[in-house]
mmCIF file of C-alpha atoms in Angstrom:
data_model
loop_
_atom_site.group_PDB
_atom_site.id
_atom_site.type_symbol
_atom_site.label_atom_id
_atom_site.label_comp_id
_atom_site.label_asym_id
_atom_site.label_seq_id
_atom_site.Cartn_x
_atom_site.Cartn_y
_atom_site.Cartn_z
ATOM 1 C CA UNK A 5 -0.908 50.326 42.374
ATOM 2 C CA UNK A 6 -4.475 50.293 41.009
ATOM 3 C CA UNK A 7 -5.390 46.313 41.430
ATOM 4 C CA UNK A 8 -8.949 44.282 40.190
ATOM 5 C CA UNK A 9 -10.566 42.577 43.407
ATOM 6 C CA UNK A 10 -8.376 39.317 44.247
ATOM 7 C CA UNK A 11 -10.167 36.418 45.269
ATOM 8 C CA UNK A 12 -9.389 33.856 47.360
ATOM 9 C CA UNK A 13 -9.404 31.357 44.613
ATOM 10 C CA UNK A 14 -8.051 31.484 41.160
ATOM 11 C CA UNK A 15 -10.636 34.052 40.053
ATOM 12 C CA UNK A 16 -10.360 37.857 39.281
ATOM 13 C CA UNK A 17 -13.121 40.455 38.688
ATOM 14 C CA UNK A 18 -12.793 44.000 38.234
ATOM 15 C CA UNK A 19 -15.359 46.793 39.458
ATOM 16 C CA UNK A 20 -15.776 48.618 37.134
ATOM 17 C CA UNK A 21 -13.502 47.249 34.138
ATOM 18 C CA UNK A 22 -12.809 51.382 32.969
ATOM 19 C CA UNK A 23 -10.316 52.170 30.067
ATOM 20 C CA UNK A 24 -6.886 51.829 32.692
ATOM 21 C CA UNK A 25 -3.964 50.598 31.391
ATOM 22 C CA UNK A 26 -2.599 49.658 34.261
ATOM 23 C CA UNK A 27 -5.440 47.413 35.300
ATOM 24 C CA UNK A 28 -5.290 46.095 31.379
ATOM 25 C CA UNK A 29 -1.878 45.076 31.916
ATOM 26 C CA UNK A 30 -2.397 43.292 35.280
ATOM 27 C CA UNK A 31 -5.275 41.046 33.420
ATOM 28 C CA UNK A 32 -2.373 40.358 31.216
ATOM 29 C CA UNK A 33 0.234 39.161 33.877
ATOM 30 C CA UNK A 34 -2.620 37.255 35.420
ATOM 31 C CA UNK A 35 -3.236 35.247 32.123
ATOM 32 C CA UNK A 36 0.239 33.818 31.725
ATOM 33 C CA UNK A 37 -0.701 32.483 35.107
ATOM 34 C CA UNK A 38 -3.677 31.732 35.113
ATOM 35 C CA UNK A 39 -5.967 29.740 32.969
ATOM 36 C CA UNK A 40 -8.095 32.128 30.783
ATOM 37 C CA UNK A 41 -11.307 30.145 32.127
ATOM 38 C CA UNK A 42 -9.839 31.589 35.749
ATOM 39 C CA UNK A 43 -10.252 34.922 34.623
ATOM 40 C CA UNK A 44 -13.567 35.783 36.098
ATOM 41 C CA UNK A 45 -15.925 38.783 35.362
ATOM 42 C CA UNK A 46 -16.204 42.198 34.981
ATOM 43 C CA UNK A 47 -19.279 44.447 37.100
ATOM 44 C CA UNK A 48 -20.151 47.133 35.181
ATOM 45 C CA UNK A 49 -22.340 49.816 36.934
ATOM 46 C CA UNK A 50 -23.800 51.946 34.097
ATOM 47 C CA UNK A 51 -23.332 52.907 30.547
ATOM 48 C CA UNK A 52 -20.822 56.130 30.552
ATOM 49 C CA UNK A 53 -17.577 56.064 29.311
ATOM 50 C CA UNK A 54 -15.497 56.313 32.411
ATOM 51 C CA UNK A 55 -17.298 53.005 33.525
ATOM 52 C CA UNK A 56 -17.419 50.718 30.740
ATOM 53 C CA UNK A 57 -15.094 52.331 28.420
ATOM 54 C CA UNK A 58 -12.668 49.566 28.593
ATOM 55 C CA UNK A 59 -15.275 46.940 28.376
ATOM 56 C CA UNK A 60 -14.713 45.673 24.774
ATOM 57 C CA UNK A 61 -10.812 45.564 25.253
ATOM 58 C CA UNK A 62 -10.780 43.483 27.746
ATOM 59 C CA UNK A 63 -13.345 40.829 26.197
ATOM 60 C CA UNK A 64 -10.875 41.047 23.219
ATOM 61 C CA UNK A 65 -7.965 39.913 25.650
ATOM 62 C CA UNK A 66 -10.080 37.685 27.593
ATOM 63 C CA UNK A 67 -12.155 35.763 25.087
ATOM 64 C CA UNK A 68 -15.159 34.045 27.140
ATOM 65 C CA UNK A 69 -15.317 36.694 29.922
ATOM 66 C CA UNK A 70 -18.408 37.474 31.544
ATOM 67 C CA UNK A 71 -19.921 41.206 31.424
ATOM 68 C CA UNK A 72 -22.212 42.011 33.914
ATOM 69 C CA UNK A 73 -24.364 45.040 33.752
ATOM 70 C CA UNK A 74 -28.168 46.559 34.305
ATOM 71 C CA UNK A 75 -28.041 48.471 31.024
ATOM 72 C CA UNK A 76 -28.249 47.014 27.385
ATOM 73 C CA UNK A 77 -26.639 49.977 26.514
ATOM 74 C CA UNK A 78 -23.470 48.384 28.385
ATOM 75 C CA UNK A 79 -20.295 47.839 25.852
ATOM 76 C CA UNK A 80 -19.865 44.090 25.433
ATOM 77 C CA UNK A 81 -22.378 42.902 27.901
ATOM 78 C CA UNK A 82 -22.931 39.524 28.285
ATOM 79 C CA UNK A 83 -25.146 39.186 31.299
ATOM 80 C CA UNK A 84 -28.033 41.407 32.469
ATOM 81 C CA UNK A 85 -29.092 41.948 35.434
ATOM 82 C CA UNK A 86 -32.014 43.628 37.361
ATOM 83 C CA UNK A 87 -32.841 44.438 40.946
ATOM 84 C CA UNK A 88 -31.680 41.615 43.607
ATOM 85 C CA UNK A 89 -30.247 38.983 41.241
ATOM 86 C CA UNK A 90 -27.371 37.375 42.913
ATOM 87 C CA UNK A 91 -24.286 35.671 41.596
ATOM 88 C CA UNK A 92 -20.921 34.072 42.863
ATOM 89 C CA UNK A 93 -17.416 35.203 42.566
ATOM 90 C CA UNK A 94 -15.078 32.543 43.639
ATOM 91 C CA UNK A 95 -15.883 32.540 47.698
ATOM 92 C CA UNK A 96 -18.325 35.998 46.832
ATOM 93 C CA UNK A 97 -21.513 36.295 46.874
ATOM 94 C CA UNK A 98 -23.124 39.037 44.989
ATOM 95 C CA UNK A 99 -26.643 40.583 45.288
ATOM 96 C CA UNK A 100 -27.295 43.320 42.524
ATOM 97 C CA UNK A 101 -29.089 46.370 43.477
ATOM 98 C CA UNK A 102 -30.878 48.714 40.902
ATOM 99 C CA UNK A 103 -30.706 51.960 41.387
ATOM 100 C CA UNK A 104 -32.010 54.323 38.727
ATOM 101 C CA UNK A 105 -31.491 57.884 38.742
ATOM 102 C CA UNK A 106 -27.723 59.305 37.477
ATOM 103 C CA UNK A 107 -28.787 56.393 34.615
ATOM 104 C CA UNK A 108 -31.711 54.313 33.663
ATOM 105 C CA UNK A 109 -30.228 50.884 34.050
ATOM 106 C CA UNK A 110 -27.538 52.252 36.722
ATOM 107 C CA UNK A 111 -26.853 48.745 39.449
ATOM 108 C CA UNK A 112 -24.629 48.453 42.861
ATOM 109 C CA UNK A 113 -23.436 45.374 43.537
ATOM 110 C CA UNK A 114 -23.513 44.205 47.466
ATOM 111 C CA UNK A 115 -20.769 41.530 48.447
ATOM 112 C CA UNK A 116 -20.661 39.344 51.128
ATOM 113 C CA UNK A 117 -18.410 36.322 51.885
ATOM 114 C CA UNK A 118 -19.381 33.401 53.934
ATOM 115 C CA UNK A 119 -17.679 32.582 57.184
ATOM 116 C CA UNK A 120 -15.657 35.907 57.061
ATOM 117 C CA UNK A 121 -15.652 38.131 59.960
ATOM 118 C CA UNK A 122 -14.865 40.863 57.369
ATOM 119 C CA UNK A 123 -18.110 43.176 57.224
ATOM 120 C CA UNK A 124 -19.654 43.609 53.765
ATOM 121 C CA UNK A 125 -18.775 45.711 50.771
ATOM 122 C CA UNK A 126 -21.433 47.928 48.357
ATOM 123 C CA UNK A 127 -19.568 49.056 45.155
ATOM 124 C CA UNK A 128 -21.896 52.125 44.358
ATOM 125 C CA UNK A 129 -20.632 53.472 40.877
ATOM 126 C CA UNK A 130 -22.371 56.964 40.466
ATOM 127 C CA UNK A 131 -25.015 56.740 43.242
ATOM 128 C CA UNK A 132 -23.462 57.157 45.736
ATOM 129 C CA UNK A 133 -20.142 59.178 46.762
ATOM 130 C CA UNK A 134 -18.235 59.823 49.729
ATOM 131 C CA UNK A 135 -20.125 62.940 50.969
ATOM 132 C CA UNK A 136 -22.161 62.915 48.198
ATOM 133 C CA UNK A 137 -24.208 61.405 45.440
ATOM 134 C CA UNK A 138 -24.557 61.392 41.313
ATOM 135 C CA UNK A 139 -26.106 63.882 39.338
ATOM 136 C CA UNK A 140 -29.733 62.905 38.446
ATOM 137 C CA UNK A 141 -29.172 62.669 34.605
ATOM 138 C CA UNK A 142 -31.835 59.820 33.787
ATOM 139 C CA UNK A 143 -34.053 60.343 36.927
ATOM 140 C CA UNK A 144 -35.516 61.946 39.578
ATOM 141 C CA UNK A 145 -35.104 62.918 43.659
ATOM 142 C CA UNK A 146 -37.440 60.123 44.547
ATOM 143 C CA UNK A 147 -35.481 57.499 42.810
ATOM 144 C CA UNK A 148 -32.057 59.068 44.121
ATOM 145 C CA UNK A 149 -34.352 59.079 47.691
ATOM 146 C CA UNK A 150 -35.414 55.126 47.178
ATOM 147 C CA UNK A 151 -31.488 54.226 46.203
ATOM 148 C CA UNK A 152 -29.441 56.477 48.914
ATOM 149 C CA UNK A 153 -32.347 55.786 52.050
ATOM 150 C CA UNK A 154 -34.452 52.849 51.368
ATOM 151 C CA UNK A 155 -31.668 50.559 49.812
ATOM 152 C CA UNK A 156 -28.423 51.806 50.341
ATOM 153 C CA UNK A 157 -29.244 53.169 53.728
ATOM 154 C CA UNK A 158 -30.673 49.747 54.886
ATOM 155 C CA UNK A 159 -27.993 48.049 54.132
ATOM 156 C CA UNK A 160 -25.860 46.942 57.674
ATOM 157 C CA UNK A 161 -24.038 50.043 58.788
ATOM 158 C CA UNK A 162 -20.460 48.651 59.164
ATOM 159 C CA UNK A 163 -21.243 48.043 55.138
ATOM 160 C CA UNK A 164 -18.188 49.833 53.519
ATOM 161 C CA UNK A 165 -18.872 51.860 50.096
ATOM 162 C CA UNK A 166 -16.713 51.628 47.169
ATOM 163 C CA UNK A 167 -17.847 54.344 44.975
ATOM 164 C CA UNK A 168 -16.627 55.501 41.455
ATOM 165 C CA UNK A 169 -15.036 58.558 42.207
ATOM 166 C CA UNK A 170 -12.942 60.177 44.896
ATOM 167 C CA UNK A 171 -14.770 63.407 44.755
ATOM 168 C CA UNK A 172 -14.762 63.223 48.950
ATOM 169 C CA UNK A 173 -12.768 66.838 49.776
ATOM 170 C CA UNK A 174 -14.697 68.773 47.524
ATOM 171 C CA UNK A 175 -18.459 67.345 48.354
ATOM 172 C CA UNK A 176 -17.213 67.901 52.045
ATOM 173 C CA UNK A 177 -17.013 71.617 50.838
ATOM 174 C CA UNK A 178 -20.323 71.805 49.610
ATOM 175 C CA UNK A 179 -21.666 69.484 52.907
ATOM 176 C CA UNK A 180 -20.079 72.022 54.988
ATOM 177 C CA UNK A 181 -21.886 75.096 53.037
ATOM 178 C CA UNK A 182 -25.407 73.200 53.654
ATOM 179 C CA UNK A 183 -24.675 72.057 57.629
ATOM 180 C CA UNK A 184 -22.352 74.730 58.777
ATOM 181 C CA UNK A 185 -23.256 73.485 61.755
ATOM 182 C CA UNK A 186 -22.155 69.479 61.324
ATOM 183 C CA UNK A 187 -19.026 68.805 63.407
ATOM 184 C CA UNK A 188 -18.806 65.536 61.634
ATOM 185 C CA UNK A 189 -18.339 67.417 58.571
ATOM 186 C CA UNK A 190 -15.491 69.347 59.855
ATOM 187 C CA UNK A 191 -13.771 66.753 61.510
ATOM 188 C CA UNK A 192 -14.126 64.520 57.769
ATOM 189 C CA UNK A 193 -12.825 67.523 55.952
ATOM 190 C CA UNK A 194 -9.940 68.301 58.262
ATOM 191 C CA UNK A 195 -9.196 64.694 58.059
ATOM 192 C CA UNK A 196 -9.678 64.329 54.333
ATOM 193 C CA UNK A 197 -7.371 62.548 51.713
ATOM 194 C CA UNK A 198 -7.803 59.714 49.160
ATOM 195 C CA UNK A 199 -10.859 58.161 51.366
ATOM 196 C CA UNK A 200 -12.377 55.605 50.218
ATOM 197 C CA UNK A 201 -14.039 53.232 51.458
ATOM 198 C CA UNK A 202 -16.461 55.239 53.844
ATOM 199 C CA UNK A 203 -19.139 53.144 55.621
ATOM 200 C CA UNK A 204 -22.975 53.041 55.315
ATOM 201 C CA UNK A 205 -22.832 54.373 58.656
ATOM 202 C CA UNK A 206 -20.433 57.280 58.237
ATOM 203 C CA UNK A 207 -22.704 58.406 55.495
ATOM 204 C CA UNK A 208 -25.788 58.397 57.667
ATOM 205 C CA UNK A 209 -23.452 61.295 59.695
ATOM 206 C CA UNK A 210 -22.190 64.017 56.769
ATOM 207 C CA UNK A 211 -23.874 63.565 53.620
ATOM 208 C CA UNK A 212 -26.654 65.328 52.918
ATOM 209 C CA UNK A 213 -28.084 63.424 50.472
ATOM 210 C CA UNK A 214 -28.711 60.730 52.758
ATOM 211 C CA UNK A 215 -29.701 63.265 55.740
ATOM 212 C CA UNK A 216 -32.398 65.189 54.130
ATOM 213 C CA UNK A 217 -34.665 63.748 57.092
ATOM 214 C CA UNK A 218 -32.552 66.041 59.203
ATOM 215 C CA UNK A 219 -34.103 69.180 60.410
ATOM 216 C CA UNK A 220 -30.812 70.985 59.756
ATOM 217 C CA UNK A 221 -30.595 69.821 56.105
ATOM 218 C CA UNK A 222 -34.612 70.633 55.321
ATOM 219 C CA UNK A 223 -33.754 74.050 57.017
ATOM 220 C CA UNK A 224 -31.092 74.888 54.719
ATOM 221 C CA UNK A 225 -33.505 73.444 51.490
ATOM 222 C CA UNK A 226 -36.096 75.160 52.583
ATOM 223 C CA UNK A 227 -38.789 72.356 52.685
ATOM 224 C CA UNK A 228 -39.645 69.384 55.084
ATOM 225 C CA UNK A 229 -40.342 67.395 52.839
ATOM 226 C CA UNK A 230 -37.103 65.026 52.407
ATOM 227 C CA UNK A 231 -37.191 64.325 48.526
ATOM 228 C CA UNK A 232 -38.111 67.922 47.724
ATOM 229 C CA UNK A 233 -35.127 68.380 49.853
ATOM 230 C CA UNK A 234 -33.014 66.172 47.744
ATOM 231 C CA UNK A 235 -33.841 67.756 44.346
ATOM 232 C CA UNK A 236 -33.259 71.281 45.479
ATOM 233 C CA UNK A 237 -30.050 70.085 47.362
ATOM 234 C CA UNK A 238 -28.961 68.306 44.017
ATOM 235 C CA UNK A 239 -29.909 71.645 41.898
ATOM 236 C CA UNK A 240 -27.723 73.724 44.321
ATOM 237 C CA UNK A 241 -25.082 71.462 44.116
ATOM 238 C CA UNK A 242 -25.413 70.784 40.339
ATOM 239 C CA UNK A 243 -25.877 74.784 39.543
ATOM 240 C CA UNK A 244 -23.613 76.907 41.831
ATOM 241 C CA UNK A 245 -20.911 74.830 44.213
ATOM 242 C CA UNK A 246 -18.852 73.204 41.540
ATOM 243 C CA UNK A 247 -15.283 72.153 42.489
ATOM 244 C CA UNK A 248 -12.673 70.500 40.468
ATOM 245 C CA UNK A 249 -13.296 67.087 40.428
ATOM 246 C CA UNK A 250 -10.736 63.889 39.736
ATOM 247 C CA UNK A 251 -11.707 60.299 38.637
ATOM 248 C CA UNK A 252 -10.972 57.477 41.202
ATOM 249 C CA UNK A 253 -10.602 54.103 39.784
ATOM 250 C CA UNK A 254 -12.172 51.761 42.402
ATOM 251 C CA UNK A 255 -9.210 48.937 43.603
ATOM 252 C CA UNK A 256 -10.478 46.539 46.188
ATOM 253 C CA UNK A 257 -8.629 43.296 47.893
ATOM 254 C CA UNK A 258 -10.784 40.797 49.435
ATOM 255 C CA UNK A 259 -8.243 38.771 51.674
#
């Protein structure tokens, strides 16, 4: 069952709050329990419909929720944020990340919990997949670059990744076409299923967007230069390796 992340206190948030009935009717259960004050916030990553299409009815249930988002173009947003603004969940603590590119106003939120020995989360909407990474509809390769290596990609490497989409099996195909080579690709692919999270760290090992400093992956782009390598890695993807794709609705427990 698709759940929103349960807090250790009387709070609830979901990540992101998309058009799911299920999830709409677990808000619901959670009200006749809970105090509608309890009821915490929604993180909204970017704009698009899949994200923050169920925005609005949830604010209708919930009157008084917050809405947290990087975009004014956000359905029923009540709280903007930009690059490193931080916030608390119950026992969370939340760092926001902007990271332009697949949209203008697109934001990852970082989570960390104090005196846990859990290891951090990232929720990375539609920058960052599982073997992959979004399309670059508002941007450019040297944003996607700055988000996947020089933010993302500093982040501690036990970090797990809750991305948007479970898109894992078939970016692993397309991984596999650009490192042939990559044992870590076939052993993820022969492994694959419903895979999230993955780990900063794994990442680092079999997706190419976040290896284009790797001779093998500027070999196959035909460039050394590692963001050239990203937009003509993106444009391959984007114009000839297409695979059927499903949408994963992103359910995390913090115990």
């Amino acid at each position: 069952m698709k759940r929103p992340v349960s807090l250790s206190g009387p709070e609830s948030v979901a990540v992101p709050p998309c058009p799911d009935l299920n999830l709409i009717e677990m808000l619901k259960q959670s009200i006749h329990a809970r105090k509608p004050s309890n009821v915490a916030e929604l993180k909204q990553f970017c704009k698009e419909e899949d994200h923050a299409g169920g925005n609005e009815k949830l604010v209708k249930l919930m009157p008084g929720l917050t809405v947290y988002g990087g975009d004014v173009r956000v359905g029923a947003l009540t709280q903007k944020v930009t690059h490193h603004n931080t916030f608390k969940v119950g026992s969370l603590n939340v760092k926001c990340l902007s990271m332009p590119c697949h949209t203008s106003g697109h934001i990852c939120y970082f989570v960390t919990k104090e005196n846990s020995t859990e290891p951090p989360a990232v929720f990375t909407g539609d920058t960052l997949f599982v073997a992959g990474c979004g399309k670059f509809f508002e941007g450019t390769a040297d944003e996607m670059y700055k988000a996947l290596i020089e933010v993302l990609g500093r982040l501690p490497p036990e970090t797990r990744v809750y991305c948007g989409h479970e898109y894992t099996i078939n970016n692993l195909k397309f991984t596999r076409h650009v490192e042939p080579n990559n044992e870590a690709i076939q052993k993820k692919l022969t492994w694959a299923k419903p895979t999230i999270p993955s780990t900063v760290e794994d990442e680092f090992t079999f997706n190419p967007f976040m290896r284009v400093r790797e001779k093998s992956v500027q070999e196959h782009a035909g460039t050394s230069d590692p963001i050239e390598a990203m937009r003509r890695i993106r444009k391959e993807k984007d114009a000839g390796m297409l695979f059927p794709c499903f949408f994963f609705k992103t359910a995390y427990r913090l115990r």
